[in-house]
Amino acid sequence: MNTAAPVPSEGAGDSSAGSSRAVPRKRPSDKPKKKAKKRRRTGFGGAVHPAETSYEVDGRLLVFMDDDLVMDRPYRPPKKKKTSKKRKPVIKKRNAAKRPSAEKQALTLTEPEEDIGWGQHFPEHLLVRTFMMVVNQEGAVPFLCRVGRVCRLWNSAASSPVLWKAVSLGHVWVAPGKRHSDQMSKKQMETMRWLVENRFSSLREFSLNHWIKDVDNVVVAVSTGCVHLRSLTLSFCKGLTSLLFKTLAESSRHLESLNLKHSEFPIQDLLNYLSDHGQQIKQLMFTNTRRNFKILHAVSKGLCPNLEWLDINSEIADKDLVVPVYIQMLQAACPNLRTFKMLNGTHIFKGSNAKLESGFPELEELCLATAYHSFTTDRDLINTLFGSTKLQVLDLRGCSEITATGLASLPCAGLECLYWGQYCTKRMSSIIEGLPLVTKKWRQTLKELDIENLRFSETELEDALHQLTITKQLQSLNLSGTRVTLETLRNFVSQMTNLHYLNLTSCRNLPRGVKRSYQGQEDIRGLLGKLE
């Protein structure tokens, strides 16, 4: 019986092919399965049952079920699909004139064709007066150099010689690790010569600060080109030679003020200059060191008979340097002295005990403040000021040997400023007396008083402050470190209407929150509210 042979399935190979795995035939009716669509989520966490009632309040879903309040998670509204709108391409027409609106056309009809600017219509003399106000506060350089580049009118106003009467130049900045090159010095000198020729025709005061090179060349250019020079300041400068003083002697015949503070200069050349031209010097300022302490002794011998201002300070490194002061010789050599300052030095007053008849009759300010120990006593102070009836400012900060009795015996009746605080010395262990004598003597004229760290008793302070409330002239008071009480302070502040500054730091008898400095009348009135 013949049987039909089985039909081999498609993809079944021979035994020789070595494939024992049959590949199923892909039927044409089989279609690719579609991806299951994600179920769109509702705005709340779960489905709301028919027996439940839901409400939306403040962005959250409230579900009421069986009369109970159930809080579900926050309601999230479905996100909207972003639809991108096709923008039509903007075709820019070249050289297409835009039509102005009616408002712009009306404005263009009223405006001039050429707008010159308000600066061109500003009167030059008013511009010079405006620049003068800035120069008096900020200085001529670099303000005038900058405004001169604005326009021609401003350049002409900034070039006025009236604005260039006082000039102060700082040092030339050099990058760290680099030196002042010769090319920079050459350019610097060219600028100085141009300023002397074009700006310094009416120069009166000239100042150099922190210059370490070309100081002599600059001073020579200024002194020879500025015949009206009155004041020269060389502060923190180095490299001064004899050429400087020789040029000053030849060219600066009207020089009256010379300031050499913290500068290195040949002392003998200065003394030679003062011996020949010292009669024209009215202001002399220098730093007292171990090398130039002879300058004060030479001035006391009469090198500057018309001297009105003598300012001597000492270096901090030379705190052990003791400077002898021959006060009687200085009074005879400088009878017109108005300001006498000796700062941060240890001075010993020497000379004969015989008093002169004149003293310093024109003296208005005396400063003996020091950061170290002071040997100045009441006797030294009286010998210095016995003829100074015009004294207005007395600075004795650090002078721990001065007493209130010595101050009350001074002949000056119009003292306005008294600085008696002990800043750098140790606090006095014993209680001192006599402050009411001082305030009673000068209560009519005293405007500033400093008694920091002075150990006066509570009663002394109460009586002294009461004397000041009678005239109410005081404007500044420093009570730091004193024993002033709360009641004394309340009575004093409530009556002082002109008081602008009050220092109450480190006052142990005052409560916390009050012990600080107060500036301005509003701040002091706020203190009065705390005290009450």
XYZ file of C-alpha atoms in Angstrom:
532
model
C 0.000 0.000 0.000
C 1.508 3.218 -1.130
C 1.584 5.998 1.402
C 2.206 9.666 0.612
C 5.554 11.013 1.694
C 5.383 13.761 4.307
C 6.058 17.286 3.108
C 9.059 18.763 4.840
C 8.460 22.014 6.624
C 10.048 25.214 5.273
C 13.369 25.868 6.749
C 14.112 22.239 7.512
C 17.464 21.470 6.013
C 19.168 18.208 5.060
C 20.960 16.109 7.533
C 24.148 17.145 5.803
C 23.500 20.810 6.744
C 23.978 19.893 10.394
C 20.909 21.836 11.564
C 18.612 19.886 13.802
C 16.502 22.967 14.867
C 13.457 23.803 12.745
C 12.691 27.529 12.094
C 8.945 28.230 12.054
C 7.544 29.840 8.957
C 6.331 33.428 9.350
C 2.763 33.533 8.307
C 1.525 36.512 6.373
C -1.428 36.905 8.680
C 0.807 37.495 11.708
C 0.943 41.291 12.408
C 3.280 43.057 14.883
C 1.752 43.523 18.226
C 0.877 47.094 19.169
C 2.189 48.575 22.390
C -0.366 48.790 25.121
C -1.484 52.354 25.670
C -0.739 53.741 29.061
C -3.785 54.425 31.046
C -4.247 58.113 31.606
C -3.915 58.879 35.256
C -6.525 60.875 37.018
C -5.743 63.957 38.995
C -6.034 62.183 42.340
C -4.339 59.173 43.865
C -7.077 56.574 43.469
C -10.483 56.161 41.915
C -13.394 57.890 43.550
C -16.056 55.413 44.495
C -19.691 56.260 43.885
C -20.351 56.353 47.621
C -17.626 58.944 48.111
C -17.767 62.681 47.523
C -14.625 64.626 46.576
C -13.913 68.350 46.666
C -10.875 70.391 45.725
C -9.791 73.019 48.254
C -6.553 75.063 47.968
C -5.006 72.629 45.517
C -5.655 69.532 47.663
C -8.337 66.841 47.341
C -10.736 66.194 50.198
C -12.578 62.871 50.215
C -15.686 62.459 52.427
C -16.530 58.871 53.240
C -18.878 57.668 55.930
C -19.012 61.164 57.410
C -15.263 61.066 58.003
C -12.763 63.491 56.495
C -9.964 61.799 54.596
C -7.050 63.788 53.141
C -5.687 62.342 49.934
C -2.412 63.399 48.250
C -2.151 66.762 46.475
C -4.086 67.314 43.353
C -1.979 67.330 40.217
C -3.665 68.696 37.151
C -2.835 66.920 33.894
C 0.053 68.306 31.921
C -0.743 70.054 28.731
C 1.070 69.078 25.625
C 3.328 71.704 24.240
C 2.411 72.641 20.754
C 5.144 74.203 18.737
C 3.980 77.050 16.588
C 5.826 77.593 13.419
C 7.001 81.125 13.094
C 6.984 82.726 9.767
C 10.430 83.753 8.631
C 11.032 87.486 8.864
C 12.514 88.882 5.730
C 14.566 92.013 6.369
C 14.562 94.455 3.584
C 17.834 96.134 2.992
C 17.958 99.911 2.938
C 14.310 100.062 3.906
C 13.460 103.353 5.531
C 11.202 103.007 8.548
C 8.351 105.348 8.796
C 8.414 107.170 12.122
C 5.266 107.405 14.139
C 3.276 110.595 14.482
C 4.693 111.272 17.984
C 8.290 110.859 16.820
C 7.626 113.110 13.862
C 6.285 115.785 16.192
C 9.401 115.483 18.430
C 11.838 115.632 15.554
C 10.255 118.835 14.344
C 10.908 120.603 17.649
C 14.501 119.321 18.188
C 17.466 121.039 16.554
C 19.297 119.324 13.778
C 22.606 119.188 15.734
C 22.594 118.420 19.494
C 25.743 120.046 20.841
C 25.091 119.095 24.508
C 24.520 121.020 27.736
C 28.247 121.095 28.534
C 28.942 123.330 25.554
C 26.376 125.910 26.697
C 27.611 125.996 30.336
C 29.481 129.251 31.122
C 33.177 128.649 31.609
C 33.510 130.806 34.734
C 30.728 128.835 36.444
C 32.426 125.619 35.407
C 35.661 126.833 37.001
C 33.830 127.616 40.243
C 32.284 124.141 40.212
C 35.682 122.555 39.694
C 37.085 124.666 42.527
C 34.615 123.151 44.996
C 35.770 119.649 44.070
C 39.451 120.607 44.141
C 39.136 122.004 47.666
C 37.817 118.643 48.879
C 39.516 116.063 46.650
C 42.621 117.847 45.390
C 43.671 118.953 41.923
C 45.174 115.617 40.846
C 43.791 113.416 39.357
C 40.440 115.229 39.138
C 41.527 118.010 36.781
C 43.423 115.561 34.586
C 40.280 113.489 34.087
C 37.755 116.259 33.466
C 40.152 117.842 30.980
C 39.486 114.946 28.602
C 35.712 115.444 28.413
C 35.560 118.198 25.806
C 37.328 121.365 24.738
C 35.291 123.583 27.055
C 36.038 121.425 30.086
C 39.683 121.249 29.078
C 39.836 125.023 28.923
C 38.164 125.333 32.340
C 40.407 122.678 33.911
C 43.482 124.522 32.603
C 42.676 127.630 34.641
C 45.689 128.522 36.855
C 43.351 129.257 39.766
C 42.649 125.526 40.116
C 46.325 124.539 40.221
C 47.443 126.455 43.312
C 47.847 123.316 45.485
C 49.017 119.985 44.025
C 49.813 116.739 45.828
C 51.380 113.790 43.977
C 51.591 110.262 45.316
C 54.125 107.627 44.412
C 54.230 105.918 41.021
C 52.802 102.427 41.310
C 55.174 99.593 40.374
C 54.095 95.966 40.116
C 55.357 93.686 42.919
C 58.731 92.182 42.091
C 59.571 94.840 39.484
C 61.809 97.879 39.689
C 61.303 101.474 38.698
C 62.748 101.418 35.168
C 64.676 104.251 33.537
C 62.053 104.524 30.809
C 59.364 105.073 33.425
C 61.476 107.742 35.130
C 62.041 109.502 31.802
C 58.318 109.531 31.025
C 57.590 110.723 34.548
C 59.969 113.673 34.230
C 58.512 114.629 30.841
C 55.057 114.759 32.431
C 56.339 116.908 35.298
C 57.993 119.387 32.916
C 54.786 119.643 30.891
C 52.774 120.328 34.048
C 55.229 123.000 35.167
C 55.066 124.751 31.800
C 51.327 124.476 31.182
C 49.595 124.179 34.570
C 51.817 125.318 37.456
C 52.097 129.006 36.653
C 50.246 129.954 39.873
C 51.370 127.041 42.057
C 51.607 127.874 45.771
C 51.685 124.497 47.561
C 53.415 121.371 46.253
C 53.605 117.957 47.924
C 55.354 114.658 47.151
C 54.416 111.522 49.111
C 56.240 108.179 49.193
C 58.679 108.962 46.377
C 61.927 106.995 46.411
C 63.410 108.146 43.112
C 63.813 111.385 41.122
C 62.790 113.527 44.109
C 65.583 116.028 43.501
C 64.781 116.336 39.780
C 61.105 116.964 40.453
C 61.803 119.569 43.131
C 64.336 121.299 40.878
C 61.791 121.473 38.035
C 59.073 122.823 40.324
C 61.211 125.342 42.204
C 62.762 126.800 39.046
C 59.477 127.000 37.121
C 57.131 128.100 39.935
C 58.221 131.473 41.257
C 55.189 131.757 43.574
C 55.932 128.558 45.524
C 55.150 129.031 49.230
C 54.936 125.523 50.683
C 56.925 122.332 49.983
C 56.063 118.934 51.522
C 58.277 115.874 51.108
C 56.681 113.121 53.177
C 58.100 109.562 53.336
C 60.578 110.376 50.556
C 64.068 109.004 50.005
C 67.091 110.030 48.018
C 67.188 113.716 48.946
C 70.600 115.293 48.315
C 72.293 118.650 48.720
C 71.087 119.637 45.236
C 67.564 120.025 46.605
C 68.468 122.572 49.276
C 70.830 124.385 46.910
C 68.032 124.793 44.350
C 65.600 125.992 47.028
C 68.120 128.619 48.124
C 68.588 129.892 44.574
C 65.070 129.690 43.124
C 62.441 129.550 45.890
C 62.859 132.977 47.465
C 59.239 133.022 48.703
C 59.244 129.618 50.388
C 57.629 129.831 53.842
C 56.672 126.244 54.767
C 58.945 123.191 54.714
C 57.665 119.726 55.693
C 60.213 116.883 55.812
C 58.361 114.367 57.996
C 59.528 110.751 57.722
C 61.979 111.611 54.925
C 65.689 110.944 54.629
C 67.770 114.057 53.949
C 71.259 115.377 54.717
C 70.995 117.184 58.043
C 73.972 119.493 57.570
C 72.632 120.753 54.226
C 69.319 121.594 55.899
C 71.097 123.463 58.673
C 73.125 125.404 56.110
C 69.949 126.330 54.261
C 68.247 127.486 57.484
C 71.278 129.541 58.494
C 71.105 131.497 55.206
C 67.350 131.566 54.507
C 65.784 130.694 57.853
C 64.286 134.144 58.270
C 61.746 133.427 55.501
C 60.609 130.078 56.999
C 57.370 130.333 59.018
C 56.424 126.651 59.206
C 58.900 123.830 59.878
C 57.954 120.152 60.279
C 60.326 117.210 60.638
C 60.721 113.845 62.385
C 63.050 113.654 65.349
C 65.505 110.740 65.165
C 68.857 109.921 66.711
C 70.617 111.680 63.839
C 68.639 114.900 63.423
C 67.903 115.862 67.034
C 70.320 118.774 66.428
C 67.706 120.568 64.318
C 65.600 121.564 67.323
C 68.666 122.822 69.155
C 69.684 124.863 66.100
C 66.188 126.369 65.845
C 66.396 127.307 69.524
C 69.522 129.307 68.742
C 67.620 131.589 66.369
C 67.896 130.154 62.842
C 64.180 130.812 62.206
C 63.239 134.030 64.028
C 59.861 134.367 62.221
C 58.736 130.793 62.872
C 54.990 130.432 63.560
C 54.464 126.655 63.278
C 56.860 124.054 64.721
C 55.793 120.396 64.433
C 58.143 117.659 65.648
C 57.198 114.003 65.890
C 59.257 110.938 66.803
C 59.530 107.537 65.181
C 57.898 104.613 66.953
C 61.174 102.682 66.765
C 62.957 105.479 68.684
C 60.745 105.308 71.774
C 63.799 105.293 74.068
C 65.144 108.519 72.569
C 65.068 111.370 75.081
C 64.937 114.789 73.439
C 66.160 117.799 75.438
C 63.999 120.912 75.011
C 65.546 124.266 75.912
C 62.237 126.052 76.327
C 63.633 129.414 77.458
C 65.969 129.595 74.460
C 63.121 128.623 72.135
C 60.882 131.340 73.558
C 63.550 133.944 72.921
C 64.335 132.649 69.415
C 60.715 132.242 68.211
C 58.503 134.865 69.865
C 55.877 134.631 67.070
C 55.238 130.912 67.510
C 51.513 130.061 67.233
C 51.539 126.251 67.068
C 54.009 124.045 68.923
C 53.669 120.245 68.601
C 55.917 117.495 69.971
C 54.254 114.107 69.374
C 55.211 110.603 70.527
C 58.453 111.579 72.163
C 60.063 111.617 75.568
C 61.031 115.206 76.290
C 62.988 116.763 79.100
C 62.671 120.500 79.562
C 66.064 122.052 80.258
C 67.409 125.546 80.681
C 67.803 128.196 83.277
C 65.188 128.630 85.953
C 64.855 132.324 85.209
C 61.580 133.128 83.492
C 61.389 135.504 80.573
C 58.890 138.279 80.448
C 57.374 137.395 77.085
C 57.259 133.581 76.784
C 55.030 132.574 73.826
C 52.581 135.494 73.675
C 51.082 134.392 70.319
C 50.801 130.661 71.082
C 47.369 129.192 70.265
C 48.026 125.435 70.281
C 50.359 123.281 72.372
C 50.579 119.523 71.884
C 52.738 117.322 74.133
C 50.846 114.055 73.564
C 52.930 110.906 73.826
C 52.455 107.149 73.644
C 55.266 106.494 76.124
C 56.283 107.721 79.547
C 56.267 111.495 79.954
C 58.502 113.514 82.257
C 56.502 116.721 81.791
C 55.437 118.190 85.133
C 53.271 121.085 86.238
C 56.344 123.280 86.549
C 57.403 122.571 82.948
C 53.908 123.355 81.719
C 53.739 126.638 83.630
C 57.206 127.716 82.413
C 56.079 127.038 78.836
C 52.679 128.754 78.984
C 53.142 131.500 81.552
C 52.788 134.176 78.857
C 50.368 132.386 76.487
C 47.082 134.160 77.111
C 45.738 133.287 73.635
C 45.966 129.508 74.030
C 42.936 127.662 72.603
C 44.033 124.003 72.195
C 45.976 122.029 74.826
C 46.802 118.372 74.167
C 48.316 116.544 77.168
C 47.342 112.957 76.358
C 49.735 110.573 78.073
C 51.157 113.239 80.415
C 50.428 111.451 83.670
C 52.420 113.902 85.833
C 50.118 116.841 85.070
C 47.563 117.613 87.801
C 44.320 119.558 87.853
C 45.879 122.185 90.132
C 48.587 122.865 87.548
C 46.006 123.263 84.795
C 43.904 125.635 86.859
C 46.928 127.894 87.403
C 47.530 128.534 83.676
C 47.004 132.125 82.494
C 44.937 131.249 79.407
C 41.267 132.117 79.953
C 39.805 131.183 76.555
C 40.739 127.501 76.234
C 38.395 125.645 73.854
C 39.873 122.122 73.614
C 41.467 120.151 76.463
C 42.716 116.610 75.763
C 43.888 115.032 79.015
C 43.098 111.343 78.512
C 45.505 108.556 79.434
C 45.445 106.221 76.427
C 48.689 104.284 76.390
C 49.746 104.536 80.043
C 48.508 102.303 82.808
C 45.486 103.405 84.744
C 46.208 105.401 87.856
C 45.667 103.323 90.955
C 45.031 106.263 93.278
C 42.068 108.585 92.986
C 42.934 112.122 91.861
C 41.113 115.345 92.625
C 40.566 118.820 91.224
C 38.460 118.303 88.091
C 35.772 120.836 89.180
C 38.525 123.502 89.266
C 39.307 122.848 85.609
C 35.703 122.859 84.365
C 34.838 125.929 86.420
C 37.807 127.856 84.984
C 36.926 127.188 81.319
C 33.185 126.512 81.385
C 32.503 129.658 79.332
C 34.701 128.625 76.367
C 35.336 124.870 76.621
C 33.946 122.931 73.626
C 35.868 119.630 73.734
C 36.974 117.725 76.844
C 38.795 114.380 77.036
C 39.376 112.794 80.479
C 39.598 109.125 79.477
C 40.872 106.721 82.163
C 41.344 109.487 84.742
C 40.488 108.200 88.226
C 38.210 110.916 89.526
C 35.636 109.995 92.158
C 31.881 109.949 91.533
C 31.446 113.178 93.475
C 34.220 114.917 91.523
C 32.628 113.938 88.211
C 29.186 115.074 89.353
C 30.463 118.513 90.399
C 32.579 118.922 87.258
C 29.749 118.041 84.874
C 27.387 120.317 86.760
C 29.743 123.243 86.053
C 29.499 122.501 82.325
C 25.688 122.476 82.346
C 25.602 126.122 83.432
C 26.867 127.488 80.105
C 26.020 124.504 77.856
C 28.934 125.252 75.486
C 30.412 121.751 75.459
C 30.116 119.824 72.165
C 32.349 116.766 72.690
C 32.998 114.769 75.884
C 35.045 111.604 76.394
C 34.238 109.789 79.672
C 35.628 106.394 78.690
C 36.972 104.413 81.650
C 35.707 106.877 84.276
C 33.438 106.359 87.316
C 30.489 108.370 86.100
C 27.170 107.174 87.550
C 23.806 106.707 85.881
C 22.107 109.554 87.742
C 24.938 112.009 86.992
C 24.855 111.094 83.347
C 21.063 111.477 83.138
C 21.131 114.977 84.631
C 24.007 116.015 82.369
C 22.633 114.725 79.054
C 19.151 116.135 79.663
C 20.546 119.689 79.896
C 23.248 119.669 77.199
C 21.562 120.720 73.956
C 24.772 121.332 71.940
C 26.419 117.987 72.660
C 27.379 116.097 69.459
C 29.779 113.411 70.737
C 29.784 111.344 73.926
C 32.028 108.366 74.709
C 30.890 106.045 77.515
C 32.914 102.907 76.751
C 34.362 100.949 79.696
C 32.356 102.889 82.309
C 31.813 100.248 84.994
C 29.107 102.121 86.883
C 26.803 102.118 83.839
C 24.539 99.222 82.781
C 25.056 97.153 79.686
C 23.719 98.541 76.451
C 24.726 102.077 77.420
C 28.519 101.744 77.402
C 29.399 102.848 73.876
C 30.155 106.011 71.905
C 27.347 108.271 70.653
C 27.612 110.581 67.660
C 25.008 113.142 66.682
C 22.191 114.725 68.615
C 19.662 112.082 67.548
C 21.850 109.303 68.911
C 22.329 111.167 72.176
C 18.566 111.754 72.498
C 18.113 108.011 72.079
C 20.518 107.516 74.980
C 18.427 109.865 77.081
C 15.394 107.678 76.406
C 17.313 104.643 77.707
C 18.447 106.476 80.827
C 14.916 107.533 81.711
